[in-house]
PDB file of C-alpha atoms in Angstrom:
ATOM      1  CA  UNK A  20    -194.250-259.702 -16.502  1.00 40.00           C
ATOM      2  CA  UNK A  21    -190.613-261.912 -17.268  1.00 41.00           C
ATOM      3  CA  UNK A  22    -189.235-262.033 -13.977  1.00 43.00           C
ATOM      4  CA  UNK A  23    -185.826-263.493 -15.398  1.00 45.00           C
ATOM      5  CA  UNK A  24    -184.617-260.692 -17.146  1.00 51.00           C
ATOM      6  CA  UNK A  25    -181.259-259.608 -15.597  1.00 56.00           C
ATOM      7  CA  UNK A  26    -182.389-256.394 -13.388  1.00 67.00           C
ATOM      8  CA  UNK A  27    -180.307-253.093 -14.162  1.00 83.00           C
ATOM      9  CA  UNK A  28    -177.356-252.035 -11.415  1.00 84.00           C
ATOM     10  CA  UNK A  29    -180.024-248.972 -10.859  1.00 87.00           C
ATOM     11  CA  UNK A  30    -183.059-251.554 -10.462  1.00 88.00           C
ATOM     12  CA  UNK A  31    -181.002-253.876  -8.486  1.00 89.00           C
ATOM     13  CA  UNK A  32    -179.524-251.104  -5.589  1.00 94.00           C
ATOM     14  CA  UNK A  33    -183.213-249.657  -5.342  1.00 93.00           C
ATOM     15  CA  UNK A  34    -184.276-253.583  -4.560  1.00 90.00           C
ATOM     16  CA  UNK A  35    -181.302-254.152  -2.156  1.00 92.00           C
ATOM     17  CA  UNK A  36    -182.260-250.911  -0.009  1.00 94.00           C
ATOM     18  CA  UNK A  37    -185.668-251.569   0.259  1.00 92.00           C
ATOM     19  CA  UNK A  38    -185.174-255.129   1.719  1.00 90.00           C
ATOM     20  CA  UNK A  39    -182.548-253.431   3.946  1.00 92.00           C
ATOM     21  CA  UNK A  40    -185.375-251.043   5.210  1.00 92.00           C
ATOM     22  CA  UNK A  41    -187.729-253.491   5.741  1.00 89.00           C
ATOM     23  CA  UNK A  42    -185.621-255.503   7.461  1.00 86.00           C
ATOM     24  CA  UNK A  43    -184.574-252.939   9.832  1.00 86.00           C
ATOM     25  CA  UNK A  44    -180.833-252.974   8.644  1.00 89.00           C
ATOM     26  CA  UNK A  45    -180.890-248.776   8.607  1.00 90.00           C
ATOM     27  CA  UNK A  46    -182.067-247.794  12.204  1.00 88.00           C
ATOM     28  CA  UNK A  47    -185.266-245.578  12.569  1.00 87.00           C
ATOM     29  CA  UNK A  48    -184.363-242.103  12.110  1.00 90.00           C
ATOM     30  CA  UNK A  49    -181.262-242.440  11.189  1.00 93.00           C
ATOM     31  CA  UNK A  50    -179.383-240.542   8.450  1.00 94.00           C
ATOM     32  CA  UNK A  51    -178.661-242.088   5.091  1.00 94.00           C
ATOM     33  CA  UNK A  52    -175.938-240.836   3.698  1.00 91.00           C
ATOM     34  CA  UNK A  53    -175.947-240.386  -0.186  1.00 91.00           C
ATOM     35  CA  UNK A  54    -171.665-240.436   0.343  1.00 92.00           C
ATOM     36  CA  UNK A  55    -171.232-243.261   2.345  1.00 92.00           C
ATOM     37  CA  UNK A  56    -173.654-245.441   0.773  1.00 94.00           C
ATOM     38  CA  UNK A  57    -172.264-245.248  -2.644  1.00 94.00           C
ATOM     39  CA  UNK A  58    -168.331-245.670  -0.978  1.00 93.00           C
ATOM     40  CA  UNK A  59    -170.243-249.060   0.855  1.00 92.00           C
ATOM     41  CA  UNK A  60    -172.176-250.630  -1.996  1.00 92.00           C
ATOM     42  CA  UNK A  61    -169.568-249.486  -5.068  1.00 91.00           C
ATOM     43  CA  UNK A  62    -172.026-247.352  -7.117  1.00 92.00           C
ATOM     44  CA  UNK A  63    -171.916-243.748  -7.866  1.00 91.00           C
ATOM     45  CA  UNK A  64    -174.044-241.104  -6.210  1.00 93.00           C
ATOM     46  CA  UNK A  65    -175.966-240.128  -8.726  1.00 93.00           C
ATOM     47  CA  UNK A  66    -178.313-243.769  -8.786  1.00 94.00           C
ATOM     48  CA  UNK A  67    -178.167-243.901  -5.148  1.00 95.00           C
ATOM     49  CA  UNK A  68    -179.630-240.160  -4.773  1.00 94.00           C
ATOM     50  CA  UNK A  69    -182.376-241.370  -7.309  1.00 95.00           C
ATOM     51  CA  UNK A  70    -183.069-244.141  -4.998  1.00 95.00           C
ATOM     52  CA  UNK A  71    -183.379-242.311  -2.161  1.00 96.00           C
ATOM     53  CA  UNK A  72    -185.594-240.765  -4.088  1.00 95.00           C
ATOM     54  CA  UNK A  73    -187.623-243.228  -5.064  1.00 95.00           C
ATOM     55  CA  UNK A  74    -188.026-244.879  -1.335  1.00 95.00           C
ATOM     56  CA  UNK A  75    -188.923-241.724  -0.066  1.00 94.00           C
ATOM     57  CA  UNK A  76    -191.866-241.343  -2.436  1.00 93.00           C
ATOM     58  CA  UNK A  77    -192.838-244.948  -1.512  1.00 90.00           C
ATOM     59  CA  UNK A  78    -192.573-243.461   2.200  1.00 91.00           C
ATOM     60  CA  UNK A  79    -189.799-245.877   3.463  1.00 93.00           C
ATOM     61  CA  UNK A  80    -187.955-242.850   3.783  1.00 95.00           C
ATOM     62  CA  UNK A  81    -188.011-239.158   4.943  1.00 95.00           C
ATOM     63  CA  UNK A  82    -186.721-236.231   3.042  1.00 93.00           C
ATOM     64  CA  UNK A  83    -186.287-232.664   4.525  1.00 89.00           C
ATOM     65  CA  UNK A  84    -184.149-230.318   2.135  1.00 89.00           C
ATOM     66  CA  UNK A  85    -180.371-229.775   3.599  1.00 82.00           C
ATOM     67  CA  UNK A  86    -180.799-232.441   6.290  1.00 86.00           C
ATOM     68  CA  UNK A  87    -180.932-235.431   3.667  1.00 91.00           C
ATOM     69  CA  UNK A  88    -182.689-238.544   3.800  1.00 95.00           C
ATOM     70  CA  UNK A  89    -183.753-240.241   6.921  1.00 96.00           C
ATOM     71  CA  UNK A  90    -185.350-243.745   8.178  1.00 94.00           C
ATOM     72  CA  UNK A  91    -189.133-243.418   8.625  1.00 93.00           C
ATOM     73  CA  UNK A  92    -190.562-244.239  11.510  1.00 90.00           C
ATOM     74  CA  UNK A  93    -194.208-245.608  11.523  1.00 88.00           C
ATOM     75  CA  UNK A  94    -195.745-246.946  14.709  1.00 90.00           C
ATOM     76  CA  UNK A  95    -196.171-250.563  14.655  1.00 90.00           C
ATOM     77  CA  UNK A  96    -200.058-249.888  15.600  1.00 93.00           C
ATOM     78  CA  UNK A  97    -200.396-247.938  12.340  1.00 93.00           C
ATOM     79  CA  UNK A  98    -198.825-250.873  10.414  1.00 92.00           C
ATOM     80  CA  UNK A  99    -201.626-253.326  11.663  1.00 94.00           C
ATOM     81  CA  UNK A 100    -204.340-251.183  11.360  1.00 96.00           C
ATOM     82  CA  UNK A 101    -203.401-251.168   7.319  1.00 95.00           C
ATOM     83  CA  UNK A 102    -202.613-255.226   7.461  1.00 96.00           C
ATOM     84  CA  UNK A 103    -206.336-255.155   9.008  1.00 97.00           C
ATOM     85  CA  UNK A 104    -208.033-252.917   6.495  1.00 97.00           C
ATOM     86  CA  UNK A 105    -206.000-254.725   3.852  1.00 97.00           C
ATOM     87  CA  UNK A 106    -207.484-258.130   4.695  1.00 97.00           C
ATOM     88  CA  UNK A 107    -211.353-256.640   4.965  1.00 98.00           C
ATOM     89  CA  UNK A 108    -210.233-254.453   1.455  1.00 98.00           C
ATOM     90  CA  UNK A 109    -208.763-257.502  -0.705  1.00 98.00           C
ATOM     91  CA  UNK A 110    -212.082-259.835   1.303  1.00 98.00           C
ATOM     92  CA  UNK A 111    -214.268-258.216  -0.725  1.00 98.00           C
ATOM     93  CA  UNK A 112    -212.370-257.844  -3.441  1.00 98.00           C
ATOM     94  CA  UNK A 113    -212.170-261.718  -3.534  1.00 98.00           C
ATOM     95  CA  UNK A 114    -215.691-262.013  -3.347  1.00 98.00           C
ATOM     96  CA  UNK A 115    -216.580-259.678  -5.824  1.00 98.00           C
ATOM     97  CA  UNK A 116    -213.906-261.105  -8.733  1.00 98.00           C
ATOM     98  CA  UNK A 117    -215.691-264.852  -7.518  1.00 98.00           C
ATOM     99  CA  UNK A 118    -218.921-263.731  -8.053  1.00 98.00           C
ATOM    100  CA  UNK A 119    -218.580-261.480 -11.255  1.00 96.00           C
ATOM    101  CA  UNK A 120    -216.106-264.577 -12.927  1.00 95.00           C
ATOM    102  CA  UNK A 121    -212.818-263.643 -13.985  1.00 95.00           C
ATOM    103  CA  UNK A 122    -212.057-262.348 -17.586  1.00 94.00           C
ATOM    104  CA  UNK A 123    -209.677-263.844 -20.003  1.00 96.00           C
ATOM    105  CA  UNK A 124    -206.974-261.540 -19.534  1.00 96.00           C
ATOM    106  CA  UNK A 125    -207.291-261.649 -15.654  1.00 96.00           C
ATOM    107  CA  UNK A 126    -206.808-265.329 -15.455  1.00 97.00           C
ATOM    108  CA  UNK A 127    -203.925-265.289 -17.694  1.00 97.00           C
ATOM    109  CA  UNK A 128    -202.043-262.634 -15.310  1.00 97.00           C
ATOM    110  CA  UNK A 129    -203.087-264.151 -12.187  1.00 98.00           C
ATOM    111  CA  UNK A 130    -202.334-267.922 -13.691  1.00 98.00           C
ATOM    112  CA  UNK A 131    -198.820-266.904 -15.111  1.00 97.00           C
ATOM    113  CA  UNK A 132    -198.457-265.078 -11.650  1.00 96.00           C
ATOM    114  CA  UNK A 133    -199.032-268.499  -9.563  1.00 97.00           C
ATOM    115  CA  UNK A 134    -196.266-270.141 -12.183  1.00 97.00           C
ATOM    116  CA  UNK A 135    -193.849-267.638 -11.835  1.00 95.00           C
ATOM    117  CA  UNK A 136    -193.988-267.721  -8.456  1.00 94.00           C
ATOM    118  CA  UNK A 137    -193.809-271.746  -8.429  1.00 96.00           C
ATOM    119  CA  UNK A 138    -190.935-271.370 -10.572  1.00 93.00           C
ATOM    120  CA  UNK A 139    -189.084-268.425  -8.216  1.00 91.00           C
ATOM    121  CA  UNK A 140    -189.824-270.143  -4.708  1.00 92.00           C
ATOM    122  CA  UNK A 141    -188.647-273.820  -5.901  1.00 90.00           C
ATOM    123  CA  UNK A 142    -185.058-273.468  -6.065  1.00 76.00           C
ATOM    124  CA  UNK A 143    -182.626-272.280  -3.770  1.00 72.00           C
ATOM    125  CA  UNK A 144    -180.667-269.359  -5.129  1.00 71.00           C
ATOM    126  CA  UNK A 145    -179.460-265.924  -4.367  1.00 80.00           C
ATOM    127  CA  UNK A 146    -182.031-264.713  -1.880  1.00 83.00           C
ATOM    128  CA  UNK A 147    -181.951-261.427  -2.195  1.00 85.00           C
ATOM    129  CA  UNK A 148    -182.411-261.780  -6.146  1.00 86.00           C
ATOM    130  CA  UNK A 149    -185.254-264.394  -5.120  1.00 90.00           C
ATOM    131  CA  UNK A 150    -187.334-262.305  -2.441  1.00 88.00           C
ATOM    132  CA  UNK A 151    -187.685-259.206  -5.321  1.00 89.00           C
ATOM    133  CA  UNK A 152    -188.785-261.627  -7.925  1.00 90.00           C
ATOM    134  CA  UNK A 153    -191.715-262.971  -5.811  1.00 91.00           C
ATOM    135  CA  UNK A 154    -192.004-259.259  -4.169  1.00 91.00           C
ATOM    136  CA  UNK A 155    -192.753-258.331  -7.855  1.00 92.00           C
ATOM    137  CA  UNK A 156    -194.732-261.662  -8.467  1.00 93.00           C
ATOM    138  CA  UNK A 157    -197.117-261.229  -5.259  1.00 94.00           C
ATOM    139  CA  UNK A 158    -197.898-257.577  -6.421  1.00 95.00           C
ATOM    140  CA  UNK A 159    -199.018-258.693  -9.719  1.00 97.00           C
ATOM    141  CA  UNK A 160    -201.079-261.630  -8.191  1.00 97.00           C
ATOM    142  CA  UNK A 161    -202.816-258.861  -5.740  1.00 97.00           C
ATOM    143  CA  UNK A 162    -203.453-255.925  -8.279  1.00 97.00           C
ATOM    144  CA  UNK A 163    -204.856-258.582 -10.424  1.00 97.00           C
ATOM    145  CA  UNK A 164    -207.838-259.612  -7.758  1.00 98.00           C
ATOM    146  CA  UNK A 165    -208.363-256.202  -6.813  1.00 98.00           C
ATOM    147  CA  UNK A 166    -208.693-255.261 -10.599  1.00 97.00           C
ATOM    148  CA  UNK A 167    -211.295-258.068 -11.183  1.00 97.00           C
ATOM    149  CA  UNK A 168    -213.221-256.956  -8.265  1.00 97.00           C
ATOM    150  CA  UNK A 169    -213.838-254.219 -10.329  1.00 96.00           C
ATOM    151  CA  UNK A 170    -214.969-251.602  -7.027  1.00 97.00           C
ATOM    152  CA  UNK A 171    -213.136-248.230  -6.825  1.00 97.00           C
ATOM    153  CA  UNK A 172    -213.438-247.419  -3.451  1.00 97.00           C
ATOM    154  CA  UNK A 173    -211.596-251.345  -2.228  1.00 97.00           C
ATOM    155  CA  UNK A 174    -209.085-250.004  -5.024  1.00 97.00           C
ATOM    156  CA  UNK A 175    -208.953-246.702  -2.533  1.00 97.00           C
ATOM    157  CA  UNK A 176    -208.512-248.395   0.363  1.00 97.00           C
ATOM    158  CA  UNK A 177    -205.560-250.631  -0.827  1.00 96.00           C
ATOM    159  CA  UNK A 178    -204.162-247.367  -1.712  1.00 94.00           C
ATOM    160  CA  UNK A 179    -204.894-245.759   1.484  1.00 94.00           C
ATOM    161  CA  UNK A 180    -203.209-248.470   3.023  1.00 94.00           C
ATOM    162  CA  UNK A 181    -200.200-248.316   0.856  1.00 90.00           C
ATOM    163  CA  UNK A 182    -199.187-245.086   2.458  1.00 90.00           C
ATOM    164  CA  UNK A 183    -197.825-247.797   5.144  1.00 92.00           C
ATOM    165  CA  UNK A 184    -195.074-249.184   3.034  1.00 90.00           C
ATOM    166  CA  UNK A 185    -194.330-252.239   5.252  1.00 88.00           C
ATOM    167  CA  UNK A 186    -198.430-253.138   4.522  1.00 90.00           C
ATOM    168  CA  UNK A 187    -197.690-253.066   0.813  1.00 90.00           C
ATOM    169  CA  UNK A 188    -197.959-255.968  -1.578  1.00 88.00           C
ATOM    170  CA  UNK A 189    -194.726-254.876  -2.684  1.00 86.00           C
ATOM    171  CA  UNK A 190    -192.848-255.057   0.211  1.00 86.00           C
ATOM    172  CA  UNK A 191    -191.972-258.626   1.453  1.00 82.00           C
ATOM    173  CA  UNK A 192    -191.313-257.930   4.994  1.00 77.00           C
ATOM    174  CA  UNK A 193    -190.532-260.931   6.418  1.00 70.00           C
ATOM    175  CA  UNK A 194    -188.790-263.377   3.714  1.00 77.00           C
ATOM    176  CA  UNK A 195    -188.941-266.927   5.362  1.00 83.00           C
ATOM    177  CA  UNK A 196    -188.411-269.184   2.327  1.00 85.00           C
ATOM    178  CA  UNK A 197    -190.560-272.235   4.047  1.00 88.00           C
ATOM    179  CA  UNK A 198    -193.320-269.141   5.439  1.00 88.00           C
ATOM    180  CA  UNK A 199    -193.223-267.301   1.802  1.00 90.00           C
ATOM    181  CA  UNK A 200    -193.837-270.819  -0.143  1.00 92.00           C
ATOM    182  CA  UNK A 201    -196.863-271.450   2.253  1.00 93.00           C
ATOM    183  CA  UNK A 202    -198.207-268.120   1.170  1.00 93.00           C
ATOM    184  CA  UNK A 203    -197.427-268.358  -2.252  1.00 95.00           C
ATOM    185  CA  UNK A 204    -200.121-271.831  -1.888  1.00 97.00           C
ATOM    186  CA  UNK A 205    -202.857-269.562  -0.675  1.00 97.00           C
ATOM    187  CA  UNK A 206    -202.469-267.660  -3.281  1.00 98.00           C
ATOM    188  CA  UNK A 207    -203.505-271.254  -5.637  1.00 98.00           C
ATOM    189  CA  UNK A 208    -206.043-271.373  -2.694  1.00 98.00           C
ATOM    190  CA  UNK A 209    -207.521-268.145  -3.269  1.00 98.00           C
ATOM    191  CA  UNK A 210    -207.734-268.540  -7.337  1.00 98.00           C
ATOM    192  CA  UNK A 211    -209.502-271.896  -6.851  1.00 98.00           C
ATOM    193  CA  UNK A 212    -212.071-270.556  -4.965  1.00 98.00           C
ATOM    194  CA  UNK A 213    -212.324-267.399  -7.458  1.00 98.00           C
ATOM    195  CA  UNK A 214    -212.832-269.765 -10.135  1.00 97.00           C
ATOM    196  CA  UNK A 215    -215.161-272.116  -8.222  1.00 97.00           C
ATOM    197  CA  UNK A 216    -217.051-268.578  -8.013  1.00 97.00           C
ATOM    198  CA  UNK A 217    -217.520-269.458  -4.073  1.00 98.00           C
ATOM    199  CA  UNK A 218    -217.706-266.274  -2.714  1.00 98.00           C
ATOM    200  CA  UNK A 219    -217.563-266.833   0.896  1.00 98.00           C
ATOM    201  CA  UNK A 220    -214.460-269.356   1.010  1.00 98.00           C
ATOM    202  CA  UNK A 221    -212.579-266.579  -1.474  1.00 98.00           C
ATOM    203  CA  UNK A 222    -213.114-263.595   0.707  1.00 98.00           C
ATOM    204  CA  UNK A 223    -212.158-265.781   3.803  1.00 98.00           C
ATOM    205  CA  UNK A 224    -209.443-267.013   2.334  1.00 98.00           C
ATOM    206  CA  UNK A 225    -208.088-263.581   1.258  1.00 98.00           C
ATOM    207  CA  UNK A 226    -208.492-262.182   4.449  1.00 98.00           C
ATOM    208  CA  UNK A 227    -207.139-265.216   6.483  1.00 97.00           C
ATOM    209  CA  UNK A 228    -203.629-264.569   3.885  1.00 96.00           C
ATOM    210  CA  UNK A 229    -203.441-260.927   4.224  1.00 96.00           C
ATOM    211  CA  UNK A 230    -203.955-261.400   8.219  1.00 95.00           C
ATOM    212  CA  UNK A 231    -201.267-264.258   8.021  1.00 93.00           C
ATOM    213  CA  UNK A 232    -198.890-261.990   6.121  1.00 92.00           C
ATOM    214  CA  UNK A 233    -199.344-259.272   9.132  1.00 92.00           C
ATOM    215  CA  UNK A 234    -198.428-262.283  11.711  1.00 90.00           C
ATOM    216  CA  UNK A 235    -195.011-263.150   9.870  1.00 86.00           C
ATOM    217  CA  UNK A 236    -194.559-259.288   9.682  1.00 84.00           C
ATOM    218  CA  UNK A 237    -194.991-258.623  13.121  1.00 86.00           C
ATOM    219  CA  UNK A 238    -192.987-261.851  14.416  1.00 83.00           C
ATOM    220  CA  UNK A 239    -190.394-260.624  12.297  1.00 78.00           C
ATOM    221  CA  UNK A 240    -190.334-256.936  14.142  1.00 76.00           C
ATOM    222  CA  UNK A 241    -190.397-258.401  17.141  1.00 74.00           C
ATOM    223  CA  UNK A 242    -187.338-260.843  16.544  1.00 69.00           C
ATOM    224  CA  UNK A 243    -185.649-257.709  14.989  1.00 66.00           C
ATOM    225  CA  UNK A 244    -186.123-255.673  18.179  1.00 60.00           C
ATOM    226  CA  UNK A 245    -185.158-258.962  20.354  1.00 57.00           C
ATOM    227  CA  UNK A 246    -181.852-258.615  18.910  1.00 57.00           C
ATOM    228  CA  UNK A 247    -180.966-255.549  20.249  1.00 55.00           C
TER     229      UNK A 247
END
């Protein structure tokens, strides 16, 4: 869980094109060229291809064999309707972990997960290098809840709704530093009602943080698309 060990050339392109596909960088549908991108970011083709790879399993990407790689597109509609199941999904899960109590090893992921993240969002460095250490830190934090709530079918949905990439936990879509500190202090919000084992103002809280995640999300489409 160290997010301050040096990430691998390999580790670090897959990073750089997700953000660049969340962000809209690559239009949708277009053509990524294994060729071209290893000529424009100084890397051979074999780590790119296994990127590719990668993104397309994650369903950033499409793959059809001799045509390539190509952007995905996903309907914005479809992309709320997974922040919306999300928020009802990791609700409950809230309230469950609250009222069960956490275990020992949960609170020592989910505490190191809220320091970590303190640590990551206080300074002011290389962004890119700083929005994939909290992407990684607000996955753990996540996974961590949803594991305490301890229900299979909330773990089903999450994964249901991670066939929407832009909806995962992952994927920081929109990486305001000022918007991604204020979620970061839900995230103490939520744990302090988990531990106060107040059920309603966990699940509320949960769901009004996944629901203000979709809002940054979809202001940030919308300024992408302005900008055309």
């Amino acid at each position: 869980m160290e997010s301050t060990a040096r990430p691998t050339r390999s580790a670090w392109l897959l990073e750089h094109l997700r953000q660049a596909l969340l962000d809209g960088i690559y239009p949708l549908g277009s053509r990524l060229n294994e060729v071209h991108l290893s000529q424009e970011l100084n890397v051979s083709r074999t780590p790119v291809r296994a990127a590719l790879q990668t993104l397309a399993g994650e369903g950033l990407l499409s793959y059809v064999p001799n045509r390539g790689f190509t952007v995905r597109e996903v309907r914005l509609s479809e992309i709320v309707e997974a922040y919306e199941m999300r928020a009802l999904a990791e609700g409950l899960a809230a309230r469950l972990a609250a009222e069960r109590g956490l275990p020992e090893d949960a609170r020592r992921i989910i505490e190191h997960s809220l320091e970590d993240g303190d640590r990551v969002l206080a300074g002011a460095g290389d962004r890119e290098a700083q929005r994939a250490a909290y992407a990684r830190n607000n996955e753990i934090f996540h996974s961590a809840i949803i594991a305490a709530g301890g229900s299979t079918l909330v773990e089903d949905v999450v994964r249901l709704c991670q066939r929407i990439p832009q909806a995962s936990a992952h994927n920081v879509v929109a990486f305001d530093l000022a918007d991604v500190r204020e979620r970061h202090r839900a995230h103490h919000r939520i744990y302090a009602a988990i531990l106060d084992q107040d059920t309603s103002e966990a699940e509320a809280l949960m769901r009004q943080h996944v629901l203000a995640v979709e809002l940054s999300m979809i202001r940030s489409i919308a300024h992408r698309s302005d900008r055309r």
